[in-house]
Coordinates of C-alpha atoms and ligand atoms in Angstrom, one line a residue:
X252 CA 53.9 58.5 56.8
X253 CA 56.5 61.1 58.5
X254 CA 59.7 60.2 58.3
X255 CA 61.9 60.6 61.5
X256 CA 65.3 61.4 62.1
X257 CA 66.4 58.0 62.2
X258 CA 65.1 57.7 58.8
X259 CA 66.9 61.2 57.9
X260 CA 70.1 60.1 58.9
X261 CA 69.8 56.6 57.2
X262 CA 69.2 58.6 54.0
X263 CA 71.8 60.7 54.4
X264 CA 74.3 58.4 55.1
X265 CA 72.4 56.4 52.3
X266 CA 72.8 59.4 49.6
X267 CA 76.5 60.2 51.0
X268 CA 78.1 56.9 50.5
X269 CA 74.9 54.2 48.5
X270 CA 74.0 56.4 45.6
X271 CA 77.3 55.9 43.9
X272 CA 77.1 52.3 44.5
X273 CA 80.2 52.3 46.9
X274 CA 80.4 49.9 49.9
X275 CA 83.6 50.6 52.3
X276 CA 83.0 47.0 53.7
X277 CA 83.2 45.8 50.1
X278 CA 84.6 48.3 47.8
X279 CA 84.7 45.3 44.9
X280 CA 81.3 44.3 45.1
X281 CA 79.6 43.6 41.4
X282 CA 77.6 41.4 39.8
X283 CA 79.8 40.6 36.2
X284 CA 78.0 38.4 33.5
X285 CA 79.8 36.8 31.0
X286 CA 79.0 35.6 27.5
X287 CA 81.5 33.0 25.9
X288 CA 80.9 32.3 22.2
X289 CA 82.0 28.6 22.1
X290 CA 81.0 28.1 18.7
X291 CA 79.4 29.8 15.6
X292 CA 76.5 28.4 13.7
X293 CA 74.8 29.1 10.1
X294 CA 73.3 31.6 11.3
X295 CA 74.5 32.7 14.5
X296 CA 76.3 31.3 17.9
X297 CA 76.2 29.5 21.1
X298 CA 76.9 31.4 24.1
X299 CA 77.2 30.2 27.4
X300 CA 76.3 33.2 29.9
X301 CA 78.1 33.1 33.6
X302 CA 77.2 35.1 36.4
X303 CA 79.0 35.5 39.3
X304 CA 78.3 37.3 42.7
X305 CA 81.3 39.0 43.4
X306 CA 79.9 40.3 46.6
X307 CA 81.3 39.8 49.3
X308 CA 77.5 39.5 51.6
X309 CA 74.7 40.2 49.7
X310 CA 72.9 37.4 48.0
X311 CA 70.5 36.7 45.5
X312 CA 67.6 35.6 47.3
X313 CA 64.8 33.3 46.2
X314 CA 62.6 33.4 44.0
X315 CA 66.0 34.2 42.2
X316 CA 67.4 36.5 39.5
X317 CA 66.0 37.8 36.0
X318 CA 68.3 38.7 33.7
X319 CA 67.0 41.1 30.6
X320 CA 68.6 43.2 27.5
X321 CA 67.8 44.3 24.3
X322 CA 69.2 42.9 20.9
X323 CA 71.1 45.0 18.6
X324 CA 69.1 43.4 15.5
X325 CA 66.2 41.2 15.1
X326 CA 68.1 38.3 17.0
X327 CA 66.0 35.2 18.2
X328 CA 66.6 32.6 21.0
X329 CA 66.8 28.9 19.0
X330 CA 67.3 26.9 22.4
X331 CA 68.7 27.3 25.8
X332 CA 69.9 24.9 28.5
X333 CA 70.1 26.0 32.3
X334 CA 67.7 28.7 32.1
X335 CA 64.8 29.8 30.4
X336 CA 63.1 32.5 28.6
X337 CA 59.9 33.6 30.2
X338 CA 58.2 34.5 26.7
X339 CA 58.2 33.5 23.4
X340 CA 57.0 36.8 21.8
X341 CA 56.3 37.3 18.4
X342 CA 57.3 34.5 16.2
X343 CA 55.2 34.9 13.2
X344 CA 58.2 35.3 10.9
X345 CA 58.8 31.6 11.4
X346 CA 57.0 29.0 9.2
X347 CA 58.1 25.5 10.5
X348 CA 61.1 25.5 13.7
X349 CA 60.0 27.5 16.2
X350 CA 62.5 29.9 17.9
X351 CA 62.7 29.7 21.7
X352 CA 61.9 33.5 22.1
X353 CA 61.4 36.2 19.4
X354 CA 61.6 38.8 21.8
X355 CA 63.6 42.2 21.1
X356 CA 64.2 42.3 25.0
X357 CA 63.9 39.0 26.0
X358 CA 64.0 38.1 30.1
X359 CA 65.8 35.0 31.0
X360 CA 65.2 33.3 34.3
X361 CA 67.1 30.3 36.2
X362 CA 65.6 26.6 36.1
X363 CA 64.8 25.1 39.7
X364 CA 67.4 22.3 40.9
X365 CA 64.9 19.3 39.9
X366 CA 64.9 20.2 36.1
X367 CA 65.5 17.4 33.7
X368 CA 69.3 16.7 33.2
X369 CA 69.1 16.9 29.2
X370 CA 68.1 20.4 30.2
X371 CA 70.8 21.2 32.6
X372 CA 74.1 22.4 31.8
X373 CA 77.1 22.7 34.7
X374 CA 76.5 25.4 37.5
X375 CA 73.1 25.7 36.3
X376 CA 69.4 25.6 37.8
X377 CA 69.7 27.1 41.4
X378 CA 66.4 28.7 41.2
X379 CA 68.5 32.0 40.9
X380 CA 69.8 32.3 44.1
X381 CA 73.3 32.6 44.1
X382 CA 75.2 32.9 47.5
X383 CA 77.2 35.9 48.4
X384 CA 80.8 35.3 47.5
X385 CA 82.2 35.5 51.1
X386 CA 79.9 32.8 52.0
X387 CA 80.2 30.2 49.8
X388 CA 82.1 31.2 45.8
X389 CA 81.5 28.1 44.9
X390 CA 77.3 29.1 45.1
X391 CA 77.7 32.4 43.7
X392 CA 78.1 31.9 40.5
X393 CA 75.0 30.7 38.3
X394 CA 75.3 29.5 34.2
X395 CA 73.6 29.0 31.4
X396 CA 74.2 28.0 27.5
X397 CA 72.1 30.3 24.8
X398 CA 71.8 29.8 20.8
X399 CA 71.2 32.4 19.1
X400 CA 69.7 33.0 15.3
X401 CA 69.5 35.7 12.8
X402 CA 72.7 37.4 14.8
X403 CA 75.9 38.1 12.9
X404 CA 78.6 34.5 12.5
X405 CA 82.0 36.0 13.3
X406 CA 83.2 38.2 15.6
X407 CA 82.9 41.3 13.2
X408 CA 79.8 40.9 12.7
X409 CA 78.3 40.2 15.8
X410 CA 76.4 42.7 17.5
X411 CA 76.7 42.7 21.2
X412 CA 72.6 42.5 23.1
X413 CA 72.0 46.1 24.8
X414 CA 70.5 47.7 27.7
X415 CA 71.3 44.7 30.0
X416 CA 69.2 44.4 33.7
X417 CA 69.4 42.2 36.0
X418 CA 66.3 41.7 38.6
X419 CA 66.8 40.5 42.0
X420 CA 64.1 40.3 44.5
X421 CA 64.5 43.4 46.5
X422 CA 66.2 45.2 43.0
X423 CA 68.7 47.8 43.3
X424 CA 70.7 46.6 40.6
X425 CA 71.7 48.6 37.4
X426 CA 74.4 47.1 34.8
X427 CA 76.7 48.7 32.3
X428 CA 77.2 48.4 28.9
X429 CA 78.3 45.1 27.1
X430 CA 82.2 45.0 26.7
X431 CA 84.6 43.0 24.6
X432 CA 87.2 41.5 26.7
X433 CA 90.0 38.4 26.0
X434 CA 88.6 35.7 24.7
X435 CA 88.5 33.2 27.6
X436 CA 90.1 30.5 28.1
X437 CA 88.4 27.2 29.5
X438 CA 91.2 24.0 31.1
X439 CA 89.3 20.6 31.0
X440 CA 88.8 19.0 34.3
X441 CA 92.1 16.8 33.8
X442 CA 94.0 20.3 33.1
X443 CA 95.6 18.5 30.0
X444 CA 94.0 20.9 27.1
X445 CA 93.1 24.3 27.0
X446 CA 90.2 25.9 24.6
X447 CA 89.4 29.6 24.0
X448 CA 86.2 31.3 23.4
X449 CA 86.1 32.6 20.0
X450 CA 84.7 35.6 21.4
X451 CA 83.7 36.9 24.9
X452 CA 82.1 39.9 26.4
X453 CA 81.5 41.2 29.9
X454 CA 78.5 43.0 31.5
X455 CA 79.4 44.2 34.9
X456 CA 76.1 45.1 37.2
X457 CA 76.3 47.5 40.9
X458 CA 73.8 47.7 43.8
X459 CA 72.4 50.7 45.0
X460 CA 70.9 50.7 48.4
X461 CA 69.0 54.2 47.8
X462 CA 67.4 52.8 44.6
X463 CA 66.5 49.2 46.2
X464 CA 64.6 51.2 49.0
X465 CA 65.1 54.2 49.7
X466 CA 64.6 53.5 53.5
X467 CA 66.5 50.9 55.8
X468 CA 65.1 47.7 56.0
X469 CA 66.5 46.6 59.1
X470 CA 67.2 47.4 62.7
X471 CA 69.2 46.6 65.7
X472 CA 67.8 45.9 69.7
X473 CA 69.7 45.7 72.4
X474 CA 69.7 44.2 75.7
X475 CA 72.5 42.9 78.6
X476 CA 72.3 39.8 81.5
X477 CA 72.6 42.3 84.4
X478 CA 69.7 44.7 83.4
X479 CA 66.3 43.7 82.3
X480 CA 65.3 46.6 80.3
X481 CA 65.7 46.2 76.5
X482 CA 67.0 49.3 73.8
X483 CA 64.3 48.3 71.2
X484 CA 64.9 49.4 67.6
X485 CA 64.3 53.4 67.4
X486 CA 60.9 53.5 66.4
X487 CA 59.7 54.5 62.9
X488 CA 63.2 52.6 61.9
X489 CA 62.0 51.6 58.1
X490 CA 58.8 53.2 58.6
X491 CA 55.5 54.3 60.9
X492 CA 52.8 51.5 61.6
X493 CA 49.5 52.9 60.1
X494 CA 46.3 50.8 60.5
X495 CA 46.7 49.6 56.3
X496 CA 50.8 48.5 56.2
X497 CA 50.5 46.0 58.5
X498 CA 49.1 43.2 60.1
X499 CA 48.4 42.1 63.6
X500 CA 47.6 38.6 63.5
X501 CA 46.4 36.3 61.5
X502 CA 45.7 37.9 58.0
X503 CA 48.5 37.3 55.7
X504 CA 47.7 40.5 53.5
X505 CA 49.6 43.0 53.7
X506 CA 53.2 41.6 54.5
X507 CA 54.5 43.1 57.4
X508 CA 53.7 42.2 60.9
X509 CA 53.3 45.4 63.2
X510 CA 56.0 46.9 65.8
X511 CA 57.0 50.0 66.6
X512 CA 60.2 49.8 64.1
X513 CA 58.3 48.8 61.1
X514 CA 61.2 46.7 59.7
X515 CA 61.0 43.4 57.8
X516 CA 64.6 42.5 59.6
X517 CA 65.6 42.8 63.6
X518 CA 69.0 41.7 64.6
X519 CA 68.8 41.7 68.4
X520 CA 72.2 41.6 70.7
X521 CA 72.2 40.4 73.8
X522 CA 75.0 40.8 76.0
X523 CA 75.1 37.0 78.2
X524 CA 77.8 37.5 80.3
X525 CA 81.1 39.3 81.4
X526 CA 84.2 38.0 82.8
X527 CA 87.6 39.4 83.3
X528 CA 88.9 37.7 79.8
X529 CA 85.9 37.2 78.6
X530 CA 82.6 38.3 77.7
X531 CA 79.4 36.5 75.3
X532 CA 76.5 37.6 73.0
X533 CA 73.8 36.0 71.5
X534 CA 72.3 36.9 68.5
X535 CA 69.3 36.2 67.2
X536 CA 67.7 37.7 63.8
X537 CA 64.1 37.8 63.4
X538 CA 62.2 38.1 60.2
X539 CA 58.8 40.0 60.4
X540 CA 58.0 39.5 57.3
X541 CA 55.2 37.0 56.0
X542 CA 56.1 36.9 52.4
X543 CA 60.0 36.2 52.1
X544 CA 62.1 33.5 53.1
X545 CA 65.7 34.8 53.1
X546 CA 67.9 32.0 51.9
X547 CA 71.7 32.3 51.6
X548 CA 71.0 35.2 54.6
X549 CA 74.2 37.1 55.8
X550 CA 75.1 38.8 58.8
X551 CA 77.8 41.6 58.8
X552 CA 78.8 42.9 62.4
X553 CA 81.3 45.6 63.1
X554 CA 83.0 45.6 66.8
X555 CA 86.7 46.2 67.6
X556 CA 87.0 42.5 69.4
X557 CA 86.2 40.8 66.8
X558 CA 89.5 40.0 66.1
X559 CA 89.2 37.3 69.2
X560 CA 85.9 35.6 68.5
X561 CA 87.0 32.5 70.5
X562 CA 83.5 30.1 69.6
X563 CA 80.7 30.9 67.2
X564 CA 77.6 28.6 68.0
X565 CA 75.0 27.4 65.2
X566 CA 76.1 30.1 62.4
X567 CA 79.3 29.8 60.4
X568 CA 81.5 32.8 60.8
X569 CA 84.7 34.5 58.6
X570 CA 86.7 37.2 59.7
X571 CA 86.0 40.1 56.8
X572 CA 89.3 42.2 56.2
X573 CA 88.2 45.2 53.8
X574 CA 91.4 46.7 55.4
X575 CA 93.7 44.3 55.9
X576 CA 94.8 46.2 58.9
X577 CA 91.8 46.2 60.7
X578 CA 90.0 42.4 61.8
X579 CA 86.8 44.1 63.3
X580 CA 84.1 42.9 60.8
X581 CA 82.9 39.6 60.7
X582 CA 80.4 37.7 58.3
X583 CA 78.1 35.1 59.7
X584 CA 76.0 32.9 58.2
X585 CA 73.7 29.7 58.3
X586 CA 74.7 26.1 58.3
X587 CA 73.7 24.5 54.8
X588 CA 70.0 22.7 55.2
X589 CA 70.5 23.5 59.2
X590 CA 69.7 27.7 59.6
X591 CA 70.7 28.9 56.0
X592 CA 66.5 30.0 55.6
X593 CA 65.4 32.6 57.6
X594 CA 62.3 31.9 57.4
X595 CA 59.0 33.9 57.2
X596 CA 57.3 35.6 59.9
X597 CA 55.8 33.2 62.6
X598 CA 57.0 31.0 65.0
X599 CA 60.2 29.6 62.6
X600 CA 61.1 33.0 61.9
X601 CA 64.2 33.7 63.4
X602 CA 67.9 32.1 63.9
X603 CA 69.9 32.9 66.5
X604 CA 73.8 32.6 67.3
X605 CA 76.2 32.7 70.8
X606 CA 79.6 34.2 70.6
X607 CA 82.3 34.1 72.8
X608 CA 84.9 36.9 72.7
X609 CA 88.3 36.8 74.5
X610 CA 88.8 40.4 76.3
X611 CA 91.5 42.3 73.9
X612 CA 92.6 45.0 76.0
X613 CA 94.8 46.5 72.6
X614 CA 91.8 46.8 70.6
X615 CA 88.6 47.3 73.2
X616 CA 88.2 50.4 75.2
X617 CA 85.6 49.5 77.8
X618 CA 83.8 52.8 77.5
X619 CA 80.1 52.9 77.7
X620 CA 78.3 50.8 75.0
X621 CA 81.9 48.7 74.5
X622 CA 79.7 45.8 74.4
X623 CA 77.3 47.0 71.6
X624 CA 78.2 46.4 67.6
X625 CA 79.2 49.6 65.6
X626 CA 78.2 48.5 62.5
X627 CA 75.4 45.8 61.7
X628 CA 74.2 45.0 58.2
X629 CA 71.3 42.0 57.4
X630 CA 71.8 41.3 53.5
X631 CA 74.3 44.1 52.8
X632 CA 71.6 46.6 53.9
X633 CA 72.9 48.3 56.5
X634 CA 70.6 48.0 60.0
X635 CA 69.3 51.4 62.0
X636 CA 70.9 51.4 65.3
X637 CA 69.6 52.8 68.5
X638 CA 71.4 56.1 69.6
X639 CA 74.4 55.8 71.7
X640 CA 72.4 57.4 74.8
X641 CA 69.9 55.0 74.8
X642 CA 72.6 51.7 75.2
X643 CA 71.9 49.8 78.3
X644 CA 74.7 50.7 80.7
X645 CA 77.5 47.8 81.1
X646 CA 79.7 47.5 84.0
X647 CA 83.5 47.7 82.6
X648 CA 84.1 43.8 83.7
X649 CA 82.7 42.0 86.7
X650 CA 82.2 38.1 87.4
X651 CA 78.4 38.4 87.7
X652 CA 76.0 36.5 85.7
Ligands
LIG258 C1 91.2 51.4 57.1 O1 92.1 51.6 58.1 C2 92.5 53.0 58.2 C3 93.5 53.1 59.3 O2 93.3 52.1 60.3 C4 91.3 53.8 58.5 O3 91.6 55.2 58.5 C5 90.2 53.7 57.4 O4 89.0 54.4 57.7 C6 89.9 52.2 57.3 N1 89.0 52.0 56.1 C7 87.8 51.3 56.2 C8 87.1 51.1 55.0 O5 87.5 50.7 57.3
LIG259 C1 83.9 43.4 39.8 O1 84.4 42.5 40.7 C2 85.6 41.9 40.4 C3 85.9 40.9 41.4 O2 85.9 41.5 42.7 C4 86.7 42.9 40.2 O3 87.9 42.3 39.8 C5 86.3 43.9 39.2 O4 87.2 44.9 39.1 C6 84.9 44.5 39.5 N1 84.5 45.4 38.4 C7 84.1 46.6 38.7 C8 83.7 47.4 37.5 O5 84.0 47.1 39.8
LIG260 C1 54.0 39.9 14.5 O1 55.0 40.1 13.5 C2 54.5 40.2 12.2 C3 55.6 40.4 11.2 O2 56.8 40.7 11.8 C4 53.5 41.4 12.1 O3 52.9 41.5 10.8 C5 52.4 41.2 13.2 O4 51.6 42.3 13.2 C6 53.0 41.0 14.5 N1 51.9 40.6 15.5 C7 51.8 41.2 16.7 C8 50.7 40.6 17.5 O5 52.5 42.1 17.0
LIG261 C1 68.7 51.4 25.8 O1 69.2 52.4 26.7 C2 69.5 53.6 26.2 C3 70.2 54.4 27.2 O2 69.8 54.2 28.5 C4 68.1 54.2 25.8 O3 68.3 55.5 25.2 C5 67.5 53.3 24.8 O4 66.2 53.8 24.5 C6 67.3 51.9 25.3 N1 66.9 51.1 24.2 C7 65.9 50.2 24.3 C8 65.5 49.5 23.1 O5 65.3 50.0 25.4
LIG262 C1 88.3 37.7 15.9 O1 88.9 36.5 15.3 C2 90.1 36.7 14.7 C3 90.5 35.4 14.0 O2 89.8 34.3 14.4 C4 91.1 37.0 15.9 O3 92.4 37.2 15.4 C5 90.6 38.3 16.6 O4 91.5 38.5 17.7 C6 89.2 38.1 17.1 N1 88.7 39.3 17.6 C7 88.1 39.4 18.8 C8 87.6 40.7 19.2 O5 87.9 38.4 19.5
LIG263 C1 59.0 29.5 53.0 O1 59.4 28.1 53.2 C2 58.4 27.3 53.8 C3 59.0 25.9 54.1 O2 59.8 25.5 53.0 C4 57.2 27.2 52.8 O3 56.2 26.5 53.4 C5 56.7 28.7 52.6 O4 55.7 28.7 51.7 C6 57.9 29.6 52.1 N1 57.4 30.9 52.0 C7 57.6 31.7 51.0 C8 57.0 33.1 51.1 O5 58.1 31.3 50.0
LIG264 C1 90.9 38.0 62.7 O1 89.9 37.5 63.6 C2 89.7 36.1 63.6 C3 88.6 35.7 64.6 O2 88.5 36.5 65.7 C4 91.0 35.4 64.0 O3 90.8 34.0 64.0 C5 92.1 35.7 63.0 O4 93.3 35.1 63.3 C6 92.2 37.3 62.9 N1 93.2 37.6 61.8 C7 94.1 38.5 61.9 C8 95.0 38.6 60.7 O5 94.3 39.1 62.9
LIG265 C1 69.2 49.7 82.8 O1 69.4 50.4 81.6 C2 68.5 51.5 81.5 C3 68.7 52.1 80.1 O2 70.1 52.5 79.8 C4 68.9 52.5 82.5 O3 68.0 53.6 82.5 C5 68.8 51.8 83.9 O4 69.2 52.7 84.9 C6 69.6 50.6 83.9 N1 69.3 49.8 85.2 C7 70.3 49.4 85.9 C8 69.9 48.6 87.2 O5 71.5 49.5 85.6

């Protein structure tokens, strides 16, 4: 159970720059959950909630989100479309209609894509999983409608729900306080009338790495055509094999399968050739994991020649430009019902990519490890790299193979 220095570093860099939520790759990043009042009842209103993923590569993996708060009063839940809530609680007050959920701190979870259309509302029932926004924004954004009873019938006397969270699998999620914003306004699909919500508020929500896990959960290899020894991950990377945390074959209890890194995650880069103007990788990611299948998956990779990725095999792949004047990050991702699952541990448990880079002599100094990322992150979580020593050594260019 030591902890290394890899580990030591990783929580250093972790605590320096993750603790306060801040991402240089994606400064922006949030979760923000919205509630529209559309329309005020007897004795309350109808809400519908949005969520979007405003980050830029971390998704919402399956099984999907939970989102939780805390009424202000003795507010129930009447009906909901697009989601549901998980428990009904205490209705005994109620003779005759049942409420939904009587609750004080109700949790609300997405309905799977196959639910009943009479119970479906628009950008509803994705099983929570929402894409990152960089991927896909048209998948990052998840909805659903909400009435709500005993609560106050205008917008002075409506008391905004408290303590909001919102649960994703991995966690590391903690959201603000509920805050009134401009009512907003919706355009109908043939942009010829406009409506306003007669009230909206805003709940914005911010990953931490350190409190989703406090160690990395990921690693990088390494490896080159002209030499046949591999860099592996540093050992220990997310942890030290012990005879109870994993498993060698077979047994599906616990989760992890055993290696010397100890990671659920390896992105390995292998170096395929190197020509005068240009050079190729592949990369393949490899979940060790036997419990988790990582849908909407994305790859971040930092490396000065990014800027001339010439072809991108079998992943999808945008240039990410934090800076605007630097183009050395990209995101890759899976093809929709192609490689868009990593799946679990076994045999189908990996994707893999090849890239071809044109040589940009402005850009890439061919010192030693030129060939090697500088950055890697798997889901937003940045990956432990090998130490710079330890690279395989790459001639500067050559036309072997
Ligand atoms: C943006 O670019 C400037 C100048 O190239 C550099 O100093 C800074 O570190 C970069 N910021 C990030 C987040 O990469
Ligand atoms: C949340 O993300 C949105 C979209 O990137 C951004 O406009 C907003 O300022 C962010 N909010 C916070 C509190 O970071
Ligand atoms: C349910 O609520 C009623 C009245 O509000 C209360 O008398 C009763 O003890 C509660 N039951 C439980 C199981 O909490
Ligand atoms: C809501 O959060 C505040 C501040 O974190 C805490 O003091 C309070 O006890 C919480 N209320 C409930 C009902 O959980
Ligand atoms: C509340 O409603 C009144 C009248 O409908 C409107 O003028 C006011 O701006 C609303 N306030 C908020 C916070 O939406
Ligand atoms: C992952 O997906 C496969 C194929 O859809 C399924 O058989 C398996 O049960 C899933 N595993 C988990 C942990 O959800
Ligand atoms: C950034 O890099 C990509 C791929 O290498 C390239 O297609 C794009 O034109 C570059 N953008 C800028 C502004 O340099
Ligand atoms: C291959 O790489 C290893 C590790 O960097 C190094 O020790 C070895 O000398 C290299 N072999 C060749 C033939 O370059």
């Amino acid at each position: 159970m030591s902890m290394n220095s890899y580990t030591i570093v990783f929580l250093l860099f972790v605590l320096c720059s993750g603790a306060a939520a801040y991402d240089a790759l994606d400064p922006n990043g949030n979760i923000t959950i919205k509630w529209d009042v559309i329309s005020w009842t007897p004795d309350g209103y109808v809400a519908v909630v949005t969520m979007n993923n405003f980050q830029m590569y971390r998704p919402i993996t399956s099984p999907g989100w939970t989102l939780g708060w805390t009424w202000a009063k003795n507010e129930v839940i009447w009906s909901m479309y697009g989601a549901k809530a998980t428990q009904q609680g205490n209705c005994s007050m109620f003779r005759f209609n049942l409420p939904l959920s009587c609750k004080r701190n109700p949790a609300v979870v997405d309905l799977l894509p196959d639910a009943p259309y009479n119970h479906q509302i628009a950008n509803c029932c994705k099983g929570g999983v929402l894409s990152s926004m960089g991927k896909d924004p048209s998948a990052s954004l998840s909805a659903f409608q909400i009435t709500v009873g005993a609560a106050g019938t205008t917008n002075k006397t409506v008391k905004l729900p408290k303590n909001f969270t919102f649960i994703a699998p991995g966690g590391g999620y903690t959201c603000g306080p509920a805050i009134i914003i401009r009512p907003t306004r919706f355009i109908t699909p043939d942009g010829r009338r406009v409506t306003q919500a007669m009230m909206t508020w805003r709940v914005v929500c911010t990953y931490s790495q350190f409190l989703a896990s406090p160690r990395p959960t990921c690693c990088v290899s390494l490896s080159s055509f002209h030499n046949g020894s591999i860099t592996p991950c540093p050992s220990c990377s997310c942890g030290c094999h012990s005879s109870s945390n994993c498993v060698t074959k077979g047994v599906k209890k616990p989760v992890l399968q055993c290696t010397e890194h100890m990671c659920p995650v390896n992105v390995h880069w292998h170096v395929k050739s190197n020509y005068n103007k240009y050079w190729s990788v592949k990369m393949t990611i490899t979940n060790f994991n036997y419990q988790v299948n990582y849908t909407q998956w994305t790859l971040v990779v930092q490396h000065p020649n990014l800027n001339k990725a010439t072809q991108v095999s079998s992943f999808l792949y945008k240039p990410l430009m934090p800076n605007l004047s630097t183009n050395d990050t990209a995101l890759f991702y899976g093809r929709k019902s192609y490689n868009d699952v990593l799946m679990q541990a076994g045999p189908k448990g990996n994707v893999h990519s090849d890239l071809t880079l044109q040589k940009d002599r402005k850009t890439l100094a061919l010192k030693k490890g030129w060939a090697f990322p500088r950055r890697v992150y798997f889901n937003g979580n940045p990956c432990v790299m090998p130490s710079p020593e330890s690279y395989p050594y790459l001639p500067y260019s050559a036309g072997t193979r």
